[in-house]
Coordinates of C-alpha atoms and ligand atoms in Angstrom, one line a residue:
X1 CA 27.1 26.3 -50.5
X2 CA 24.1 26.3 -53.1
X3 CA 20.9 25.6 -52.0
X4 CA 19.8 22.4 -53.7
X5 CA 16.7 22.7 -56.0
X6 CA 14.2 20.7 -56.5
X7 CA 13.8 18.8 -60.0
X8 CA 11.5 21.1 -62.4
X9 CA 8.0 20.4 -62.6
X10 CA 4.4 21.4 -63.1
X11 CA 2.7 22.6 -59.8
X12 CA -0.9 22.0 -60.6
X13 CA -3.6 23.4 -57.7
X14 CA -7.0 22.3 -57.9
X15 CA -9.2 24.6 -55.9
X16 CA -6.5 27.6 -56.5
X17 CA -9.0 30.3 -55.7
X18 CA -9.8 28.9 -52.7
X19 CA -8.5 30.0 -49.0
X20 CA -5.5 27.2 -48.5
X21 CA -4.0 28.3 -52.1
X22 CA -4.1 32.2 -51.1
X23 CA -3.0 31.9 -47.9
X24 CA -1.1 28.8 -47.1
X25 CA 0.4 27.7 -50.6
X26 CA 1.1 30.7 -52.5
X27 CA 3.1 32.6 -49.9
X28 CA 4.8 29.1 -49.1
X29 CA 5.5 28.2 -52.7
X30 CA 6.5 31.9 -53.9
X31 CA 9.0 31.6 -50.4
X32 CA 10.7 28.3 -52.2
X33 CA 10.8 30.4 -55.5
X34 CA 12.2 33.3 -53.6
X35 CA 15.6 30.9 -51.4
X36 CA 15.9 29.1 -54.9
X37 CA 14.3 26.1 -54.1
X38 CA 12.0 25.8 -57.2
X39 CA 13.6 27.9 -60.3
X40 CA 12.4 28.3 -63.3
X41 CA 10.9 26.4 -65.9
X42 CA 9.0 24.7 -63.3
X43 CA 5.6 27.0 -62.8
X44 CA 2.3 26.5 -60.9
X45 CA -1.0 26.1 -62.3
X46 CA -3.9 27.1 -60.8
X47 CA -7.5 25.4 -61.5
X48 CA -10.8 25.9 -60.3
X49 CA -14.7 26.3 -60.9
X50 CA -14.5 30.4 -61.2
X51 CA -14.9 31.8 -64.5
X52 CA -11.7 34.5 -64.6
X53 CA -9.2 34.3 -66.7
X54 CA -5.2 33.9 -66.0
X55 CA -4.9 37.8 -65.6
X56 CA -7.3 38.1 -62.8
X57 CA -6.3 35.0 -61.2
X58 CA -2.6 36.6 -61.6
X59 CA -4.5 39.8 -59.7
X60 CA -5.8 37.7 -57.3
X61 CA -2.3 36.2 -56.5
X62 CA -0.5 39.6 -56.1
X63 CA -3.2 41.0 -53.7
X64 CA -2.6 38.0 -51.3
X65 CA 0.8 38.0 -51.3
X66 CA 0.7 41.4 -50.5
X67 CA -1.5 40.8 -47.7
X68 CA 0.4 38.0 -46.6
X69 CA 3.7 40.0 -47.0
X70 CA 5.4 37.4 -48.4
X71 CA 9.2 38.8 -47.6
X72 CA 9.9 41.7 -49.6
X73 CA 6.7 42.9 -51.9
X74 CA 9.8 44.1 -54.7
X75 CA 9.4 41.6 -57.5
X76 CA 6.4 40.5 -56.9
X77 CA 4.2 41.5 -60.0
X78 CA 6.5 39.6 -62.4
X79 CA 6.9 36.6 -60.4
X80 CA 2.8 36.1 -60.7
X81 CA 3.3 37.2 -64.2
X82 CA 6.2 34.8 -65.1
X83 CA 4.7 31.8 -62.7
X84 CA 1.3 31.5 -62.2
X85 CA -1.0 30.2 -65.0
X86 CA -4.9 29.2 -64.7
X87 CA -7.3 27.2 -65.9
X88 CA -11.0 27.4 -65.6
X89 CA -12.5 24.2 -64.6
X90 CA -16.4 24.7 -65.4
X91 CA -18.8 22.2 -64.0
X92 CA -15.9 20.1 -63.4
X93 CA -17.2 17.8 -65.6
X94 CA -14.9 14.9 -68.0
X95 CA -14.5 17.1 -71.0
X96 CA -13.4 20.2 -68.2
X97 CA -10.6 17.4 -67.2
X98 CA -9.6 16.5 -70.6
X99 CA -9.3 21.0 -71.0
X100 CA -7.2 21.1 -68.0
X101 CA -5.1 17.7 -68.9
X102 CA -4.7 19.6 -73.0
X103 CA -3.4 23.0 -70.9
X104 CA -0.6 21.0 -68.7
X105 CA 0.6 19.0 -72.2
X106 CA 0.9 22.8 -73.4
X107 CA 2.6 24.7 -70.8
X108 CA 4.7 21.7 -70.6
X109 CA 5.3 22.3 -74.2
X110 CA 6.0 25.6 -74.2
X111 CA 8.4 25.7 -70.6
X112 CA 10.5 22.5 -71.9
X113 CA 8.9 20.6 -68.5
X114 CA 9.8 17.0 -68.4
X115 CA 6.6 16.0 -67.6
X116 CA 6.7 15.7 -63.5
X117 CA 3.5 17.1 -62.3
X118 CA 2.2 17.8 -58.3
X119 CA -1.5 17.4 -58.2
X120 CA -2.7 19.2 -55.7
X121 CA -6.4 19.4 -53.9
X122 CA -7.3 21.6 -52.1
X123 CA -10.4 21.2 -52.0
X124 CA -13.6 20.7 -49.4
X125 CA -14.3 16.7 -48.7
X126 CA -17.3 16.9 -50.8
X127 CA -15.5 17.9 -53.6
X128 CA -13.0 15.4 -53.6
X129 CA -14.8 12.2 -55.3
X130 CA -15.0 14.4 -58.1
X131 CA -12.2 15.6 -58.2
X132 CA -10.5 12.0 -58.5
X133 CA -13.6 10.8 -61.1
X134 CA -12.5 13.8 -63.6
X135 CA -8.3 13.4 -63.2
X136 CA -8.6 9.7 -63.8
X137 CA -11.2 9.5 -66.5
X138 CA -8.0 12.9 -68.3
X139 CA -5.7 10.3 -67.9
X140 CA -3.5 12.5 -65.1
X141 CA -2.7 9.5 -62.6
X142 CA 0.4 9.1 -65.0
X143 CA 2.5 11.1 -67.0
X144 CA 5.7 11.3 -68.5
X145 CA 7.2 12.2 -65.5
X146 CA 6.4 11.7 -62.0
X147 CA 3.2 12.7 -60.7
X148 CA 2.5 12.8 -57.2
X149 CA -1.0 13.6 -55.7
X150 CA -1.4 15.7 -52.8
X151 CA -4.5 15.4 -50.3
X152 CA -5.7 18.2 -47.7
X153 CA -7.3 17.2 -44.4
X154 CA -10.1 16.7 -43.7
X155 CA -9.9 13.2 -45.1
X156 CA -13.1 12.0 -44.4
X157 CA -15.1 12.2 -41.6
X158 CA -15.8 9.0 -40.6
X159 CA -13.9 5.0 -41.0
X160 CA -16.2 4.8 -43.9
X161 CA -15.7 8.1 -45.7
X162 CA -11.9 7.7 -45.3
X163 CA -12.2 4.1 -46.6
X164 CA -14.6 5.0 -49.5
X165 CA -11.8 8.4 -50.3
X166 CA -8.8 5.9 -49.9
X167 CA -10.4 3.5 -52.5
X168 CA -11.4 6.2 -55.0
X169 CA -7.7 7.1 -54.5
X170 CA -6.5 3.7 -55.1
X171 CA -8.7 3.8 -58.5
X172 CA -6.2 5.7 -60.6
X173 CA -2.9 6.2 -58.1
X174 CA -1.2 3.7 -56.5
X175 CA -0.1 4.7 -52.8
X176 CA 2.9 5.7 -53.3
X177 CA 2.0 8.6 -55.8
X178 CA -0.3 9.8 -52.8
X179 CA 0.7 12.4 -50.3
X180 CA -1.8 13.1 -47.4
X181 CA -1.1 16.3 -46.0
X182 CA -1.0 16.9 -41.8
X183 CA 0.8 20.3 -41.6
X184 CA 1.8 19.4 -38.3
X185 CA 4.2 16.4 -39.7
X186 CA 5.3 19.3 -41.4
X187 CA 6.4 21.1 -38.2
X188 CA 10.3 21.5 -37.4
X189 CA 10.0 20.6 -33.9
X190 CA 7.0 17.8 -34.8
X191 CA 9.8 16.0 -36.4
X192 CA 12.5 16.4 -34.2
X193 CA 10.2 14.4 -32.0
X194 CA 12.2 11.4 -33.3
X195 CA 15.7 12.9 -33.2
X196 CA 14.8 13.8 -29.8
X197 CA 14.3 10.7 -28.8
X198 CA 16.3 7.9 -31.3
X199 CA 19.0 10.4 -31.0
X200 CA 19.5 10.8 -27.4
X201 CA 19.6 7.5 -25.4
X202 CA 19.2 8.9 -22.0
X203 CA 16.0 10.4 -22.7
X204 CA 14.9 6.9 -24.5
X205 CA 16.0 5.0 -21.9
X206 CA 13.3 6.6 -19.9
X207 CA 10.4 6.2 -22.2
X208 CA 8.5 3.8 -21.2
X209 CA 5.9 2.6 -18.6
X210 CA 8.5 2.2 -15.8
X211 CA 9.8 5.5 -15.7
X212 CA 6.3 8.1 -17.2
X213 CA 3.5 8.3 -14.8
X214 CA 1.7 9.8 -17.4
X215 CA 1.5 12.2 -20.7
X216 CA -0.4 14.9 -21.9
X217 CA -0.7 16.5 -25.3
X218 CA -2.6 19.9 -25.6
X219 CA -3.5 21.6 -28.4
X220 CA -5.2 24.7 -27.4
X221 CA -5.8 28.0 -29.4
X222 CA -7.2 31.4 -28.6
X223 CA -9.2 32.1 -31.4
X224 CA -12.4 31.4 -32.6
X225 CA -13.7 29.5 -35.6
X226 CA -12.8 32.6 -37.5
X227 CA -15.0 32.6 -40.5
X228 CA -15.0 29.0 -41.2
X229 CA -18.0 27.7 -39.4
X230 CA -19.7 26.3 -42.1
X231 CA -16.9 23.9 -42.7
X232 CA -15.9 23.7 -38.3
X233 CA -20.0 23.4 -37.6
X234 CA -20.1 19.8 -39.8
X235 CA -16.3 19.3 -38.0
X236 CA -16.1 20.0 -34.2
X237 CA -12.8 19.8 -32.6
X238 CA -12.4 15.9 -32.9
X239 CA -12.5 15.8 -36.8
X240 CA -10.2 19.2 -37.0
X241 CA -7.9 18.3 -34.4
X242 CA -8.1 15.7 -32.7
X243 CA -8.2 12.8 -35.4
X244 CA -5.5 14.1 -37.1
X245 CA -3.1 16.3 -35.8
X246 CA -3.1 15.1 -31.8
X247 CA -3.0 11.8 -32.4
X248 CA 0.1 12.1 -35.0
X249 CA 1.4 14.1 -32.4
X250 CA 0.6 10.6 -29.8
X251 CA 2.1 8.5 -32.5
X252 CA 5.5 9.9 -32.9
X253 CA 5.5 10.2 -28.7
X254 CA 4.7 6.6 -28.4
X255 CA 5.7 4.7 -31.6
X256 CA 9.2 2.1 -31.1
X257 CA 12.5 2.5 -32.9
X258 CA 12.0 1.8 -37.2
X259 CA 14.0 -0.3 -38.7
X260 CA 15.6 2.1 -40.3
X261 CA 15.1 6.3 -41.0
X262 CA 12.4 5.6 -44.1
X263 CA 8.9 6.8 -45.1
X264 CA 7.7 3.2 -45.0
X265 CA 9.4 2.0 -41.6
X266 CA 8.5 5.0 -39.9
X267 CA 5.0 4.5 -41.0
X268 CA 4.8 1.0 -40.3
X269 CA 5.4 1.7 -36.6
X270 CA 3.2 4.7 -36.6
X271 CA 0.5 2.3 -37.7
X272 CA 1.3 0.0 -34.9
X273 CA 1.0 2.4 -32.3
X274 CA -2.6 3.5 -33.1
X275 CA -3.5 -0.4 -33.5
X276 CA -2.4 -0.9 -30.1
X277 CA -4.5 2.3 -28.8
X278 CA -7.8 0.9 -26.6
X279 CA -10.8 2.8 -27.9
X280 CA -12.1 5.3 -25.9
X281 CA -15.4 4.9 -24.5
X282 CA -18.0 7.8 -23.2
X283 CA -16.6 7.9 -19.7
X284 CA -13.1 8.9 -21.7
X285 CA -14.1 11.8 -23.6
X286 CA -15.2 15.4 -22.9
X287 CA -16.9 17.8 -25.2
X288 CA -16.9 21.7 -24.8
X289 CA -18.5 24.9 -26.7
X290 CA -17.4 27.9 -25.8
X291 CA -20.2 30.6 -24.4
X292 CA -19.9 34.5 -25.4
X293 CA -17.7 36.1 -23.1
X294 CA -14.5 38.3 -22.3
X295 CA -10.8 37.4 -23.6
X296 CA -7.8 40.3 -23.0
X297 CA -11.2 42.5 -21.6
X298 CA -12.5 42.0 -25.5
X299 CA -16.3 41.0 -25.3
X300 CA -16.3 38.2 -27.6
X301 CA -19.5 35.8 -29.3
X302 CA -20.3 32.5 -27.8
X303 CA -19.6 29.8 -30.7
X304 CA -23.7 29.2 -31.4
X305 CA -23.5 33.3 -32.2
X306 CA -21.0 33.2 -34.3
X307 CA -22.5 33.7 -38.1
X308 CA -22.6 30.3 -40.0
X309 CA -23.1 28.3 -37.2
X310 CA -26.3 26.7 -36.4
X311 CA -28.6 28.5 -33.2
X312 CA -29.0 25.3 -31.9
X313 CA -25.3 23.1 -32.4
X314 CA -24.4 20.6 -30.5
X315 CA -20.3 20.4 -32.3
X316 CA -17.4 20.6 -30.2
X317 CA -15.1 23.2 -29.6
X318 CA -13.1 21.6 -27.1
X319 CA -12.0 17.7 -26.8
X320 CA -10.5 16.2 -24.3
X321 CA -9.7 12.4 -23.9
X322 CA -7.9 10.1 -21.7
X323 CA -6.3 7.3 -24.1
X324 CA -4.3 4.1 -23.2
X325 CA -1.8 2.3 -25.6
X326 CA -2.2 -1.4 -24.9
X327 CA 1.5 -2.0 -25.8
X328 CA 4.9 -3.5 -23.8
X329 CA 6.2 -0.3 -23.6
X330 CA 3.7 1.7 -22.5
X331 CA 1.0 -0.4 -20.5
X332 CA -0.8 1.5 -17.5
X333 CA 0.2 4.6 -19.3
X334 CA -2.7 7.1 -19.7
X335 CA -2.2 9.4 -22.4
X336 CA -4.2 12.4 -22.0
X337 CA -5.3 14.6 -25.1
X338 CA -7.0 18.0 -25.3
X339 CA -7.8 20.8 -27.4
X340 CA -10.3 23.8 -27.8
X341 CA -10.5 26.9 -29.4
X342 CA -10.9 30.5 -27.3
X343 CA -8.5 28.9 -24.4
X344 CA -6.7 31.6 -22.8
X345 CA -4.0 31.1 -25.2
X346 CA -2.1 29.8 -28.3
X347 CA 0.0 27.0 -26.8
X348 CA 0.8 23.1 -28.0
X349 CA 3.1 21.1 -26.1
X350 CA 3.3 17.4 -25.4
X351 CA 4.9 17.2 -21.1
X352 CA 6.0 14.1 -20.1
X353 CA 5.4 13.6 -16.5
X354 CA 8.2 11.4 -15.1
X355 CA 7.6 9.1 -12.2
X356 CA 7.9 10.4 -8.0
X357 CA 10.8 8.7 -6.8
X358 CA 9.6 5.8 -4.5
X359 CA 10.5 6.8 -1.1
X360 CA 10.1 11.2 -0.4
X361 CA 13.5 11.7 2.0
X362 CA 13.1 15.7 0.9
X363 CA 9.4 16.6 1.9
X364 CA 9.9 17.2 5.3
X365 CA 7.4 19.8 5.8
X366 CA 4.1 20.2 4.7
X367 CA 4.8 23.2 3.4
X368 CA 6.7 21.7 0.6
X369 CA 5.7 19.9 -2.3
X370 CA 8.4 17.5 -4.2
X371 CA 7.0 17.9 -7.6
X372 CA 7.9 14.7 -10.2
X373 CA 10.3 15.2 -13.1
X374 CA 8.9 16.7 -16.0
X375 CA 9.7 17.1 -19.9
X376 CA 7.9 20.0 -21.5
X377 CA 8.2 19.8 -25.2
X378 CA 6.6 22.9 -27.0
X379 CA 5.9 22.9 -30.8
X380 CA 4.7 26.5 -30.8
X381 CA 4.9 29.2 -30.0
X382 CA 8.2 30.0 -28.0
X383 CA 9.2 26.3 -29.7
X384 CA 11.6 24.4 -27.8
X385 CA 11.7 22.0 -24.1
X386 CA 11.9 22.5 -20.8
X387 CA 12.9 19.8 -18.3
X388 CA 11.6 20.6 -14.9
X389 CA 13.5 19.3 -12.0
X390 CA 13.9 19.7 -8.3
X391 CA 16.8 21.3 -6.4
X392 CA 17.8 22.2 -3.1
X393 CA 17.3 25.9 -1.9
X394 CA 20.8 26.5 -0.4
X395 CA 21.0 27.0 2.8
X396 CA 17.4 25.1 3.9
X397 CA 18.2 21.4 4.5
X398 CA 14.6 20.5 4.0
X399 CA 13.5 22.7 1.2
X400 CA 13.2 21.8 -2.5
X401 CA 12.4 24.0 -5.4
X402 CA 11.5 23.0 -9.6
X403 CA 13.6 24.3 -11.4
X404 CA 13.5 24.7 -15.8
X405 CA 16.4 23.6 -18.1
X406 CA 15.1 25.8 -21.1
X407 CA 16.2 25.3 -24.4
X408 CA 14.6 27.4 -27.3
X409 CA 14.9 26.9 -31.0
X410 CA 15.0 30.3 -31.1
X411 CA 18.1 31.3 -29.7
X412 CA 20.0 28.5 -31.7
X413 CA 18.7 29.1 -34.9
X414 CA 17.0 31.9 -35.4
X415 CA 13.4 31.6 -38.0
X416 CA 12.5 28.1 -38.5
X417 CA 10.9 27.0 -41.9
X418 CA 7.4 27.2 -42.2
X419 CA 5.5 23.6 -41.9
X420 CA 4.1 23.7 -45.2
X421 CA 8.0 24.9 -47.1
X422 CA 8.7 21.6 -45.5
X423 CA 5.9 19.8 -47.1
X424 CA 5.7 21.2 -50.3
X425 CA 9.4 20.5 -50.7
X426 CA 9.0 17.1 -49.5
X427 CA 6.4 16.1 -52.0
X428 CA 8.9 17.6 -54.6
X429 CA 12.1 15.3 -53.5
X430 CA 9.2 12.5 -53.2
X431 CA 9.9 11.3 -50.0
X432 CA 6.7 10.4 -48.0
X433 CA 7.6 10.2 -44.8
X434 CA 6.0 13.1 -43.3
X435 CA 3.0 12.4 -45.2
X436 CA -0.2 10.0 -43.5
X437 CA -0.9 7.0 -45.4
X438 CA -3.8 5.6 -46.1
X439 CA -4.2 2.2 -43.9
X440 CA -2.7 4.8 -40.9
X441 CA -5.6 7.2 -41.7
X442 CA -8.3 4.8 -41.3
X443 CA -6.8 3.1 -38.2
X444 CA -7.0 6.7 -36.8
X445 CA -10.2 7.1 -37.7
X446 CA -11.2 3.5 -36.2
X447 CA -9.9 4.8 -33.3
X448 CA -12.7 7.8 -32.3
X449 CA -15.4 5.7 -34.9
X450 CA -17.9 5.1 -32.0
X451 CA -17.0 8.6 -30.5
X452 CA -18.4 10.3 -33.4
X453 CA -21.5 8.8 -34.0
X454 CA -22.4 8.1 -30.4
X455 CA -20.7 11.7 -29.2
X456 CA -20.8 12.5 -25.4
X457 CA -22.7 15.5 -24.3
X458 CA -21.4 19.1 -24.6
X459 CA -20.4 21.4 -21.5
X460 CA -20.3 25.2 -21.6
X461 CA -16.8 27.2 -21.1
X462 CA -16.3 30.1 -20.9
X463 CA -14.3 32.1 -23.4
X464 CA -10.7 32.4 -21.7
X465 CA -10.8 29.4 -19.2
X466 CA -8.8 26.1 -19.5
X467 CA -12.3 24.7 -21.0
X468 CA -15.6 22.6 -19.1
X469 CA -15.0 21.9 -15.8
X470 CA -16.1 18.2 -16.4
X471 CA -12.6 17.4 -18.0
X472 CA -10.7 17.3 -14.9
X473 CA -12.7 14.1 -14.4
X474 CA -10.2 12.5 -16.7
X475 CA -7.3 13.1 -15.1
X476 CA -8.9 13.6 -11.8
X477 CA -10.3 9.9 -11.4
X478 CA -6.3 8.7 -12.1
X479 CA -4.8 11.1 -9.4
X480 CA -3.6 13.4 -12.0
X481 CA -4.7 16.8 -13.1
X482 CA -4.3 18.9 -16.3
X483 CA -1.1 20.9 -16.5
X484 CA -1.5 24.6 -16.3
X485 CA -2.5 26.0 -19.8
Ligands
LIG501 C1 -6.1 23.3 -38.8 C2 -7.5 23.4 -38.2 O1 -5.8 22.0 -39.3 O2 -5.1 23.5 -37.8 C3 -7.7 24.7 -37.5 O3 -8.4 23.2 -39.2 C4 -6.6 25.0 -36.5 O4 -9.0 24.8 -36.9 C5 -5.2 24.8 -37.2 O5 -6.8 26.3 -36.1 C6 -4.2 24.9 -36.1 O6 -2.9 24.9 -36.8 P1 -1.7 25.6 -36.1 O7 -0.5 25.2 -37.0 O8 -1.9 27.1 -36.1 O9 -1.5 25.0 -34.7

């Protein structure tokens, strides 16, 4: 079988110089060139503020792909040379638009393109107002073709930044043009979420407040804030994480059956889920920073040493926060959601803690606990679920053990696309579905609005633990405590 390609068009990145182009975009769109997903005469056209010209951006192109060893480094050269164009965007001002709208008519021109353009930013929040004032006032909302806009995270920082960024938006492109990027939506086993549970009806049957004591969805990472702090110091883990990519991860977990398998009825009961979320209040949130310390015996900085970041910050590196979903199905439900950077590892996985049957005829002894039913599903690494269960230990009438049903993507399937293949090739078929819109955004944002301006105070961890001691409160004042990390 051929692999099906997508319909040609002008790949146009604004911000190309930038981090996210070099080393999320470029490897992933050169991979789609590479399986003969995009062919020629489609071509990608980088734009930014930096005065080079289409040579050195070319240069700059290569020498990340190399880095990134992007499959085989053969063939390489020509590709940039064949597919990568650039245009200088200056102050960014109207006439630096109306440059970069004449260049896309021209390479258009010259490749035969019919006119179906990505716009894609990938750019800071500030520079985003901008950004929409100068494509507008070009005209580039339309074109002959298609034209589809694509927005990074972070979008906003607040209810009223998203708000002010989704009417700006709404100014030139009408919703359906716009695709809001969370790479996690772009995640194989993020979207099999909803096979996994629409597809199977013994593991739906279960889902719901009679059958889950509780769930918990942890993001945790090992690394630091890597280089980015002066972007992560005006963030802190709610705005990176936790607004976006944990509570996606809560919608698709709690969120009833759409109508049907579309972008819009999909969405529609995303939306309804985080409408139905209680806000949090102080006594359901805990904030972290991580101290300087030891991880694998390496010595490494405390997050106020680490350079770009303020001697004296107060942002988050760890989040955790006990959520209920005021809804039929899941009433009396806590939903328990945590993440942090310098954990003791890279780990997310969402574990569904099943009810204790009502009556113990197997815990005979104190010496043996019964545990409850649980459903591990892990997005990364190791990506797959484990269902732990109780058995008997043969031979010992009043001994039980928990046991793991392990299935791993892994040994089905071998590599599994990258998140952002998905996206990119999503935004090219136009189909919106794994792609945040705008009203969900903002009721996300609703959601931790009084959180963020009125934050909670910030415990120390340590580099390497499971984070502040103060978050077992959350679970701890329910019965419950955090699974192991
Ligand atoms: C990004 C955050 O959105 O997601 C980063 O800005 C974080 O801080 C990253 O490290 C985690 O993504 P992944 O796919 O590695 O879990």
């Amino acid at each position: 079988m051929s692999t099906p390609t997508t319909p040609p068009h002008l790949f146009v990145v604004l911000g190309a110089t930038g981090d996210l182009m070099m080393r999320k975009l470029l490897p992933s769109l050169h991979k789609l060139y590479q399986k003969g997903e995009i062919v020629s005469p489609s071509v990608i056209l980088g734009a930014a503020r930096k005065p080079i010209s289409e040579d050195q951006f070319r240069a700059l192109g290569l020498q990340h792909l190399v880095e990134e060893k992007a499959g085989t480094t053969e063939g390489l050269e020509p590709w940039c040379r064949e597919v990568l164009h650039y245009q200088c965007l200056g102050e960014g001002g109207p006439e630096d638009y109306q440059r970069l709208a004449e260049r896309i008519r021209q390479i258009e021109a010259a490749r035969g393109l019919p006119g179906n353009r990505v716009l894609y930013l990938a750019l800071p929040l500030g520079a985003l107002h901008p950004a929409m004032e100068g494509l507008g006032s070009a005209g580039l909302s339309r074109g002959p073709g298609w034209t589809r806009l694509v927005v990074e995270k972070p979008f906003g920082r607040d209810l009223a930044s998203a708000e002010s960024l989704n009417r700006d938006i709404h100014q030139s492109f009408k919703e359906e043009q716009v695709y809001r990027i969370d790479h996690y939506l772009g995640k194989e086993t993020v979207q099999n979420l909803l096979v996994f549970r629409f597809a199977n009806l013994f593991i739906e049957s279960l889902w719901n407040r009679q059958w889950v004591e509780h769930v918990q969805i942890t993001v945790s990472e090992s690394l630091g804030v890597e280089g980015r702090a002066e972007y992560y110091d005006t963030a802190g883990a709610m705005r990176d994480m936790v607004q976006n990519h944990l509570t996606q991860l809560l919608t698709l977990i709690a969120m009833e059956v759409p109508g049907a398998f579309e972008a819009d009825a999909i969405r529609n009961e995303k939306v309804k889920v985080l409408r139905s979320v209680e806000r949090p209040g102080p006594s359901d949130v805990v904030f972290g920073q991580y101290t300087s310390g030891k991880v694998d015996g390496k010595d490494v900085a405390g997050y106020r040493e680490e350079p770009g970041v303020r001697a004296d910050s107060t942002t988050e590196t760890y989040a955790a926060i006990r959520l209920r979903v005021a809804s039929w199905r899941w009433h009396g439900v806590p939903f328990f959601l945590r993440t942090g950077k310098r954990l003791p590892r890279k780990s997310t996985r969402i574990t569904v803690t099943f009810k204790a049957p009502p009556i113990s005829f197997f815990q005979l002894s104190e010496e043996y606990e019964v545990n409850p039913d649980r459903l591990s599903i892990i997005l990364q690494p190791d990506e797959g679920f484990d269902l732990a269960f109780e058995i008997k230990v043969p031979g010992e009438a009043t001994r039980t053990q928990t046991h793991r049903m392990k299935f791993r993507y892994s040994d089905v399937f071998g590599e599994i696309r990258d998140a952002y293949e998905t996206l990119l090739l999503d935004v090219l078929s136009g189909d919106q579905t794994l792609f945040v819109r705008a009203d969900e955004v903002e009721e996300s944002w609703r959601l931790y609005d009084a959180i963020l301006s009125h934050p909670p105070p910030v415990h120390k961890y340590s580099p390497g633990s499971a984070g502040p001691a103060e978050s077992s409160q959350l679970t701890g004042e329910l019965g419950y405590r955090w699974n192991d990390l």
